[in-house]
Amino acid sequence: MTAPSVLPPPPPAPHDELELLLRLGDDRLVLGHRLSEWCGHAPILEEDIALANVALDLLGQATMLLRRAGEVEGKGRDEDALAYWREAVEFRNCLLVEQPNGDFAFTMARQFLFDVYAVVTLDAVSRSTNAELAAIAAKALKEAKYHVRHSGEWMLKLGDGTDESHRRVQGALDELWRFTPELFAADDVAARLAAEGIGPDLPALRAHWHELVHDVVERATLTLPHESSHTPHLNGGRAGMHSEHLGHLLAEMQIVARSHPGAKW
Amino acid sequence: MTQTRTAPQDDPAKVAEFEARIAAGQSIEPKDWMPERYRRQLIRMMSQHAHSEIVGMLPEGNWITRAPSLRRKISLIAKVQDEAGHGLYIYCGTETLGVDRAELIQQLLDGTAKYSSIFNYPTLSWADIGVIGWFVDGAAIVNQTVLAKASYGPYARAMIRICKEENFHKRQGYEIVATLANGTSAQKAMVQDAVNRWWWPSLMMFGPSDANSPNTAELIKWKVKRRTNDELRQRFVNLTVPQAAAVNLTLPDPDLAYDTESENWSFGRIDWDEFNQVLRGNGPCNRERLAARRKAHDDGAWVREAASAYAAKQRAKQASEAA
């Protein structure tokens, strides 16, 4: 039996905090980029404006998170170095956000699943023992609450709209569901961060997320996909194992910056 | 709109009273009597303006996904979003004249309504984003500052609000241009190339020369327009020449020269054949722009139907709960 320690636990290695910042930042960078692809092509002018708003919030959050990641890393990389000069395997976003936009139902279902996830995780991170991180999360949480209202309303409109919209959004939910377990899977890094009170306790948040998602899905007259042992659980984004889609997204995003090394914009 | 294209005869006494109000500098409001021609000219101008904002989202939107820094990406999305907002705002202003947005949008998609010829040119490099902000928003400001004094109240007020944002866009564009002009040799070449491509189309934005502008005289009489196309074009050139010099960029016109007598920069001949070709639908991107708008509209049809079906169900539910 070991004697009880009188010393506080050692602070987590900067590596863990960096990982957390990249995971949070890359989710928002990639999803903000995806939403910005809609700009000028939305079903209605009001939605061009709304989708751009959400994209702007997410990219603003990504900027803060990646800037902080660069500071924590201490190698002189700023948010642009991290966004524009990393390879796909170095990105730490979940697979859900990198999936291509598809139709409006697919974009909204993806957004809704993420927005609920953002609200529950940011709420936890806003109480982080790491003050910098808590402050960023608190600000982002306010925005995420608006986002989930927007995507949640669209889930209702599409689910309980016409037969076609119902079919499309149900299909999108069914298609995207396999990417949701990854959101709450805790690897060693996430487990250590949660134990230290720095990061969210992801597996513990899942039930609340599920409840919030279920409530809207039910009111939208939709059905949550059944999970069985046969359901493929896709994950790996947090470790850099992405879908093929991310490489194309980054090729487009990074092309100008990478064509001019050392240039200022 | 109306079934027939010929304007009904207006009561001459009312026209005289209307013109006296205009001459006295009064603002015309939606509920005021106005000649049918006045109403139609405003619908034409305002809807063209709104369409230009909407189509204008496309050439700049083309670079959102490739903007070279997060700050630039964010400000470009915000700019394109502002354009959507301007479009929405001007469509609402046009609705005060008794047409609805859906009808106006249908005219755009049918190809029967016009929009600014400038948006039929392609954006080929990142520098185009800077140069569009500088030239195209700069030209829009010259136009709209004057339109902010237009006799129709809702249009004038829309212009005041929109001009503030356009000023911000122009500064942002010029700042991109200045950054590139002070950058690497590749960046300098990129921005000079963009200036070369956008200069003449920007001058064409002011419309045909006064001698060939069919609508100008009437619009000036009714104080919808307060300056002619050529006057505004000259003002834009006078403002822009020193701005180009300040960042060591050359404007692609060997005839550009300062005329001490008129205190104007005189410039070379505009290629009106090109302008007319673009207006006729034969510019480099006319087809792509309309195709993109039609695709967004068609692909979005089921979404709009779902939103109205949902709203109808909600209304029915509320009615049955109230009963």
mmCIF file of N, CA, C and O in Angstrom, chain B residues 188-255:
data_model
loop_
_atom_site.group_PDB
_atom_site.id
_atom_site.type_symbol
_atom_site.label_atom_id
_atom_site.label_comp_id
_atom_site.label_asym_id
_atom_site.label_seq_id
_atom_site.Cartn_x
_atom_site.Cartn_y
_atom_site.Cartn_z
ATOM 1 N N LYS B 188 3.294 40.840 -55.547
ATOM 2 C CA LYS B 188 3.186 42.091 -56.313
ATOM 3 C C LYS B 188 2.665 41.817 -57.718
ATOM 4 O O LYS B 188 1.804 42.548 -58.222
ATOM 5 N N ALA B 189 3.213 40.783 -58.347
ATOM 6 C CA ALA B 189 2.770 40.453 -59.706
ATOM 7 C C ALA B 189 1.294 40.071 -59.694
ATOM 8 O O ALA B 189 0.524 40.447 -60.586
ATOM 9 N N MET B 190 0.884 39.354 -58.670
ATOM 10 C CA MET B 190 -0.507 38.894 -58.564
ATOM 11 C C MET B 190 -1.441 40.102 -58.463
ATOM 12 O O MET B 190 -2.473 40.159 -59.132
ATOM 13 N N VAL B 191 -1.059 41.067 -57.666
ATOM 14 C CA VAL B 191 -1.972 42.197 -57.455
ATOM 15 C C VAL B 191 -1.973 43.136 -58.665
ATOM 16 O O VAL B 191 -3.022 43.671 -59.045
ATOM 17 N N GLN B 192 -0.823 43.285 -59.333
ATOM 18 C CA GLN B 192 -0.816 44.126 -60.543
ATOM 19 C C GLN B 192 -1.691 43.487 -61.627
ATOM 20 O O GLN B 192 -2.436 44.170 -62.323
ATOM 21 N N ASP B 193 -1.598 42.173 -61.733
ATOM 22 C CA ASP B 193 -2.414 41.459 -62.720
ATOM 23 C C ASP B 193 -3.918 41.658 -62.428
ATOM 24 O O ASP B 193 -4.705 41.882 -63.348
ATOM 25 N N ALA B 194 -4.265 41.596 -61.165
ATOM 26 C CA ALA B 194 -5.676 41.781 -60.807
ATOM 27 C C ALA B 194 -6.133 43.198 -61.132
ATOM 28 O O ALA B 194 -7.230 43.408 -61.652
ATOM 29 N N VAL B 195 -5.276 44.186 -60.851
ATOM 30 C CA VAL B 195 -5.605 45.576 -61.188
ATOM 31 C C VAL B 195 -5.813 45.689 -62.698
ATOM 32 O O VAL B 195 -6.787 46.314 -63.157
ATOM 33 N N ASN B 196 -4.938 45.081 -63.468
ATOM 34 C CA ASN B 196 -5.054 45.156 -64.928
ATOM 35 C C ASN B 196 -6.382 44.585 -65.416
ATOM 36 O O ASN B 196 -7.001 45.117 -66.326
ATOM 37 N N ARG B 197 -6.818 43.503 -64.796
ATOM 38 C CA ARG B 197 -8.055 42.864 -65.256
ATOM 39 C C ARG B 197 -9.312 43.594 -64.796
ATOM 40 O O ARG B 197 -10.339 43.568 -65.465
ATOM 41 N N TRP B 198 -9.266 44.214 -63.617
ATOM 42 C CA TRP B 198 -10.510 44.777 -63.056
ATOM 43 C C TRP B 198 -10.725 46.256 -63.354
ATOM 44 O O TRP B 198 -11.820 46.775 -63.152
ATOM 45 N N TRP B 199 -9.668 46.961 -63.819
ATOM 46 C CA TRP B 199 -9.803 48.413 -63.976
ATOM 47 C C TRP B 199 -10.906 48.807 -64.952
ATOM 48 O O TRP B 199 -11.841 49.540 -64.603
ATOM 49 N N TRP B 200 -10.816 48.280 -66.179
ATOM 50 C CA TRP B 200 -11.797 48.722 -67.180
ATOM 51 C C TRP B 200 -13.222 48.257 -66.859
ATOM 52 O O TRP B 200 -14.164 49.053 -66.922
ATOM 53 N N PRO B 201 -13.400 46.990 -66.472
ATOM 54 C CA PRO B 201 -14.762 46.592 -66.065
ATOM 55 C C PRO B 201 -15.302 47.453 -64.923
ATOM 56 O O PRO B 201 -16.517 47.708 -64.852
ATOM 57 N N SER B 202 -14.419 47.940 -64.042
ATOM 58 C CA SER B 202 -14.897 48.789 -62.947
ATOM 59 C C SER B 202 -15.411 50.121 -63.484
ATOM 60 O O SER B 202 -16.416 50.650 -62.989
ATOM 61 N N LEU B 203 -14.725 50.672 -64.475
ATOM 62 C CA LEU B 203 -15.202 51.930 -65.069
ATOM 63 C C LEU B 203 -16.558 51.731 -65.755
ATOM 64 O O LEU B 203 -17.404 52.629 -65.775
ATOM 65 N N MET B 204 -16.757 50.540 -66.294
ATOM 66 C CA MET B 204 -18.034 50.248 -66.972
ATOM 67 C C MET B 204 -19.190 50.129 -65.982
ATOM 68 O O MET B 204 -20.361 50.233 -66.365
ATOM 69 N N MET B 205 -18.859 49.904 -64.719
ATOM 70 C CA MET B 205 -19.910 49.766 -63.697
ATOM 71 C C MET B 205 -20.839 50.974 -63.627
ATOM 72 O O MET B 205 -21.960 50.861 -63.146
ATOM 73 N N PHE B 206 -20.328 52.139 -64.053
ATOM 74 C CA PHE B 206 -21.160 53.345 -63.952
ATOM 75 C C PHE B 206 -22.200 53.431 -65.058
ATOM 76 O O PHE B 206 -22.990 54.371 -65.099
ATOM 77 N N GLY B 207 -22.144 52.446 -65.960
ATOM 78 C CA GLY B 207 -23.166 52.401 -67.003
ATOM 79 C C GLY B 207 -22.725 53.161 -68.244
ATOM 80 O O GLY B 207 -21.647 53.747 -68.276
ATOM 81 N N PRO B 208 -23.595 53.139 -69.261
ATOM 82 C CA PRO B 208 -23.249 53.769 -70.539
ATOM 83 C C PRO B 208 -22.949 55.254 -70.364
ATOM 84 O O PRO B 208 -23.361 55.871 -69.381
ATOM 85 N N SER B 209 -22.216 55.805 -71.323
ATOM 86 C CA SER B 209 -21.929 57.234 -71.247
ATOM 87 C C SER B 209 -23.247 57.996 -71.377
ATOM 88 O O SER B 209 -24.229 57.472 -71.900
ATOM 89 N N ASP B 210 -23.245 59.226 -70.894
ATOM 90 C CA ASP B 210 -24.498 59.993 -70.816
ATOM 91 C C ASP B 210 -25.215 60.061 -72.162
ATOM 92 O O ASP B 210 -26.439 60.024 -72.221
ATOM 93 N N ALA B 211 -24.426 60.151 -73.229
ATOM 94 C CA ALA B 211 -25.021 60.263 -74.565
ATOM 95 C C ALA B 211 -25.867 59.037 -74.897
ATOM 96 O O ALA B 211 -26.816 59.113 -75.664
ATOM 97 N N ASN B 212 -25.505 57.876 -74.281
ATOM 98 C CA ASN B 212 -26.216 56.638 -74.597
ATOM 99 C C ASN B 212 -26.994 56.076 -73.420
ATOM 100 O O ASN B 212 -27.256 54.880 -73.363
ATOM 101 N N SER B 213 -27.311 56.898 -72.451
ATOM 102 C CA SER B 213 -28.007 56.384 -71.280
ATOM 103 C C SER B 213 -29.494 56.732 -71.375
ATOM 104 O O SER B 213 -29.891 57.872 -71.159
ATOM 105 N N PRO B 214 -30.328 55.758 -71.721
ATOM 106 C CA PRO B 214 -31.729 56.044 -72.018
ATOM 107 C C PRO B 214 -32.526 56.543 -70.816
ATOM 108 O O PRO B 214 -33.495 57.272 -70.969
ATOM 109 N N ASN B 215 -32.114 56.167 -69.609
ATOM 110 C CA ASN B 215 -32.959 56.460 -68.450
ATOM 111 C C ASN B 215 -32.539 57.701 -67.676
ATOM 112 O O ASN B 215 -33.270 58.172 -66.815
ATOM 113 N N THR B 216 -31.321 58.200 -67.982
ATOM 114 C CA THR B 216 -30.732 59.210 -67.104
ATOM 115 C C THR B 216 -31.580 60.477 -66.939
ATOM 116 O O THR B 216 -31.814 60.924 -65.816
ATOM 117 N N ALA B 217 -32.053 61.048 -68.064
ATOM 118 C CA ALA B 217 -32.713 62.359 -67.984
ATOM 119 C C ALA B 217 -33.918 62.302 -67.044
ATOM 120 O O ALA B 217 -34.076 63.151 -66.161
ATOM 121 N N GLU B 218 -34.743 61.292 -67.219
ATOM 122 C CA GLU B 218 -35.940 61.182 -66.396
ATOM 123 C C GLU B 218 -35.581 60.960 -64.922
ATOM 124 O O GLU B 218 -36.191 61.538 -64.021
ATOM 125 N N LEU B 219 -34.556 60.129 -64.709
ATOM 126 C CA LEU B 219 -34.168 59.824 -63.323
ATOM 127 C C LEU B 219 -33.596 61.054 -62.633
ATOM 128 O O LEU B 219 -33.774 61.240 -61.429
ATOM 129 N N ILE B 220 -32.909 61.874 -63.402
ATOM 130 C CA ILE B 220 -32.342 63.100 -62.814
ATOM 131 C C ILE B 220 -33.476 64.078 -62.502
ATOM 132 O O ILE B 220 -33.502 64.704 -61.448
ATOM 133 N N LYS B 221 -34.427 64.178 -63.429
ATOM 134 C CA LYS B 221 -35.548 65.103 -63.230
ATOM 135 C C LYS B 221 -36.285 64.770 -61.918
ATOM 136 O O LYS B 221 -36.665 65.650 -61.159
ATOM 137 N N TRP B 222 -36.465 63.490 -61.670
ATOM 138 C CA TRP B 222 -37.199 63.069 -60.470
ATOM 139 C C TRP B 222 -36.291 62.866 -59.256
ATOM 140 O O TRP B 222 -36.706 62.307 -58.245
ATOM 141 N N LYS B 223 -35.044 63.247 -59.428
ATOM 142 C CA LYS B 223 -34.060 63.163 -58.347
ATOM 143 C C LYS B 223 -33.924 61.743 -57.794
ATOM 144 O O LYS B 223 -33.696 61.554 -56.590
ATOM 145 N N VAL B 224 -34.111 60.764 -58.678
ATOM 146 C CA VAL B 224 -33.763 59.400 -58.274
ATOM 147 C C VAL B 224 -32.257 59.295 -58.397
ATOM 148 O O VAL B 224 -31.553 58.870 -57.486
ATOM 149 N N LYS B 225 -31.757 59.743 -59.541
ATOM 150 C CA LYS B 225 -30.319 59.906 -59.700
ATOM 151 C C LYS B 225 -30.004 61.386 -59.495
ATOM 152 O O LYS B 225 -30.792 62.248 -59.879
ATOM 153 N N ARG B 226 -28.871 61.678 -58.903
ATOM 154 C CA ARG B 226 -28.514 63.075 -58.684
ATOM 155 C C ARG B 226 -27.311 63.489 -59.524
ATOM 156 O O ARG B 226 -26.987 64.665 -59.589
ATOM 157 N N ARG B 227 -26.623 62.520 -60.122
ATOM 158 C CA ARG B 227 -25.470 62.811 -60.979
ATOM 159 C C ARG B 227 -25.518 61.854 -62.159
ATOM 160 O O ARG B 227 -26.039 60.757 -62.043
ATOM 161 N N THR B 228 -24.939 62.259 -63.272
ATOM 162 C CA THR B 228 -24.964 61.378 -64.441
ATOM 163 C C THR B 228 -23.881 60.300 -64.319
ATOM 164 O O THR B 228 -22.955 60.409 -63.512
ATOM 165 N N ASN B 229 -24.008 59.278 -65.164
ATOM 166 C CA ASN B 229 -23.026 58.192 -65.166
ATOM 167 C C ASN B 229 -21.608 58.723 -65.373
ATOM 168 O O ASN B 229 -20.667 58.307 -64.696
ATOM 169 N N ASP B 230 -21.458 59.622 -66.326
ATOM 170 C CA ASP B 230 -20.111 60.121 -66.645
ATOM 171 C C ASP B 230 -19.535 60.956 -65.496
ATOM 172 O O ASP B 230 -18.331 60.883 -65.216
ATOM 173 N N GLU B 231 -20.371 61.721 -64.839
ATOM 174 C CA GLU B 231 -19.882 62.509 -63.687
ATOM 175 C C GLU B 231 -19.366 61.585 -62.580
ATOM 176 O O GLU B 231 -18.321 61.822 -61.977
ATOM 177 N N LEU B 232 -20.133 60.524 -62.332
ATOM 178 C CA LEU B 232 -19.744 59.604 -61.258
ATOM 179 C C LEU B 232 -18.481 58.825 -61.643
ATOM 180 O O LEU B 232 -17.599 58.609 -60.817
ATOM 181 N N ARG B 233 -18.414 58.441 -62.909
ATOM 182 C CA ARG B 233 -17.233 57.712 -63.383
ATOM 183 C C ARG B 233 -15.984 58.567 -63.192
ATOM 184 O O ARG B 233 -14.948 58.093 -62.728
ATOM 185 N N GLN B 234 -16.109 59.858 -63.558
ATOM 186 C CA GLN B 234 -14.966 60.761 -63.423
ATOM 187 C C GLN B 234 -14.554 60.904 -61.952
ATOM 188 O O GLN B 234 -13.370 60.900 -61.623
ATOM 189 N N ARG B 235 -15.538 60.987 -61.099
ATOM 190 C CA ARG B 235 -15.218 61.113 -59.672
ATOM 191 C C ARG B 235 -14.446 59.886 -59.182
ATOM 192 O O ARG B 235 -13.467 59.994 -58.438
ATOM 193 N N PHE B 236 -14.880 58.720 -59.634
ATOM 194 C CA PHE B 236 -14.194 57.472 -59.239
ATOM 195 C C PHE B 236 -12.751 57.463 -59.734
ATOM 196 O O PHE B 236 -11.825 57.120 -58.990
ATOM 197 N N VAL B 237 -12.551 57.854 -60.980
ATOM 198 C CA VAL B 237 -11.181 57.867 -61.526
ATOM 199 C C VAL B 237 -10.324 58.837 -60.717
ATOM 200 O O VAL B 237 -9.204 58.506 -60.306
ATOM 201 N N ASN B 238 -10.865 60.012 -60.452
ATOM 202 C CA ASN B 238 -10.099 61.016 -59.705
ATOM 203 C C ASN B 238 -9.706 60.512 -58.309
ATOM 204 O O ASN B 238 -8.623 60.806 -57.817
ATOM 205 N N LEU B 239 -10.593 59.758 -57.694
ATOM 206 C CA LEU B 239 -10.284 59.230 -56.358
ATOM 207 C C LEU B 239 -9.271 58.099 -56.417
ATOM 208 O O LEU B 239 -8.436 57.948 -55.526
ATOM 209 N N THR B 240 -9.347 57.283 -57.467
ATOM 210 C CA THR B 240 -8.580 56.043 -57.489
ATOM 211 C C THR B 240 -7.146 56.217 -57.966
ATOM 212 O O THR B 240 -6.244 55.516 -57.489
ATOM 213 N N VAL B 241 -6.924 57.152 -58.890
ATOM 214 C CA VAL B 241 -5.569 57.317 -59.429
ATOM 215 C C VAL B 241 -4.532 57.550 -58.317
ATOM 216 O O VAL B 241 -3.521 56.843 -58.261
ATOM 217 N N PRO B 242 -4.758 58.479 -57.404
ATOM 218 C CA PRO B 242 -3.754 58.662 -56.343
ATOM 219 C C PRO B 242 -3.635 57.454 -55.412
ATOM 220 O O PRO B 242 -2.545 57.185 -54.885
ATOM 221 N N GLN B 243 -4.733 56.739 -55.229
ATOM 222 C CA GLN B 243 -4.666 55.541 -54.368
ATOM 223 C C GLN B 243 -3.766 54.479 -54.997
ATOM 224 O O GLN B 243 -3.029 53.780 -54.297
ATOM 225 N N ALA B 244 -3.828 54.345 -56.319
ATOM 226 C CA ALA B 244 -2.959 53.381 -57.009
ATOM 227 C C ALA B 244 -1.505 53.812 -56.875
ATOM 228 O O ALA B 244 -0.617 52.995 -56.593
ATOM 229 N N ALA B 245 -1.263 55.094 -57.045
ATOM 230 C CA ALA B 245 0.113 55.595 -56.952
ATOM 231 C C ALA B 245 0.677 55.353 -55.557
ATOM 232 O O ALA B 245 1.850 54.999 -55.400
ATOM 233 N N ALA B 246 -0.166 55.488 -54.540
ATOM 234 C CA ALA B 246 0.301 55.342 -53.161
ATOM 235 C C ALA B 246 0.819 53.937 -52.870
ATOM 236 O O ALA B 246 1.636 53.753 -51.967
ATOM 237 N N VAL B 247 0.360 52.950 -53.616
ATOM 238 C CA VAL B 247 0.853 51.580 -53.394
ATOM 239 C C VAL B 247 1.664 51.086 -54.599
ATOM 240 O O VAL B 247 1.870 49.876 -54.764
ATOM 241 N N ASN B 248 2.143 52.046 -55.412
ATOM 242 C CA ASN B 248 3.015 51.716 -56.551
ATOM 243 C C ASN B 248 2.415 50.734 -57.529
ATOM 244 O O ASN B 248 3.106 49.846 -58.038
ATOM 245 N N LEU B 249 1.123 50.866 -57.776
ATOM 246 C CA LEU B 249 0.503 50.016 -58.798
ATOM 247 C C LEU B 249 0.151 50.892 -59.992
ATOM 248 O O LEU B 249 -0.120 52.087 -59.846
ATOM 249 N N THR B 250 0.190 50.282 -61.168
ATOM 250 C CA THR B 250 -0.079 51.009 -62.403
ATOM 251 C C THR B 250 -1.485 50.703 -62.871
ATOM 252 O O THR B 250 -1.887 49.537 -62.895
ATOM 253 N N LEU B 251 -2.223 51.740 -63.275
ATOM 254 C CA LEU B 251 -3.533 51.494 -63.878
ATOM 255 C C LEU B 251 -3.326 51.303 -65.380
ATOM 256 O O LEU B 251 -2.538 52.029 -65.996
ATOM 257 N N PRO B 252 -4.005 50.317 -65.962
ATOM 258 C CA PRO B 252 -3.689 49.903 -67.340
ATOM 259 C C PRO B 252 -4.289 50.832 -68.394
ATOM 260 O O PRO B 252 -5.114 50.401 -69.192
ATOM 261 N N ASP B 253 -3.890 52.085 -68.364
ATOM 262 C CA ASP B 253 -4.422 53.047 -69.328
ATOM 263 C C ASP B 253 -3.328 54.056 -69.679
ATOM 264 O O ASP B 253 -3.040 54.970 -68.899
ATOM 265 N N PRO B 254 -2.717 53.911 -70.862
ATOM 266 C CA PRO B 254 -1.621 54.821 -71.245
ATOM 267 C C PRO B 254 -2.097 56.263 -71.416
ATOM 268 O O PRO B 254 -1.283 57.193 -71.376
ATOM 269 N N ASP B 255 -3.402 56.455 -71.579
ATOM 270 C CA ASP B 255 -3.920 57.815 -71.796
ATOM 271 C C ASP B 255 -4.279 58.547 -70.509
ATOM 272 O O ASP B 255 -4.759 59.681 -70.555
#
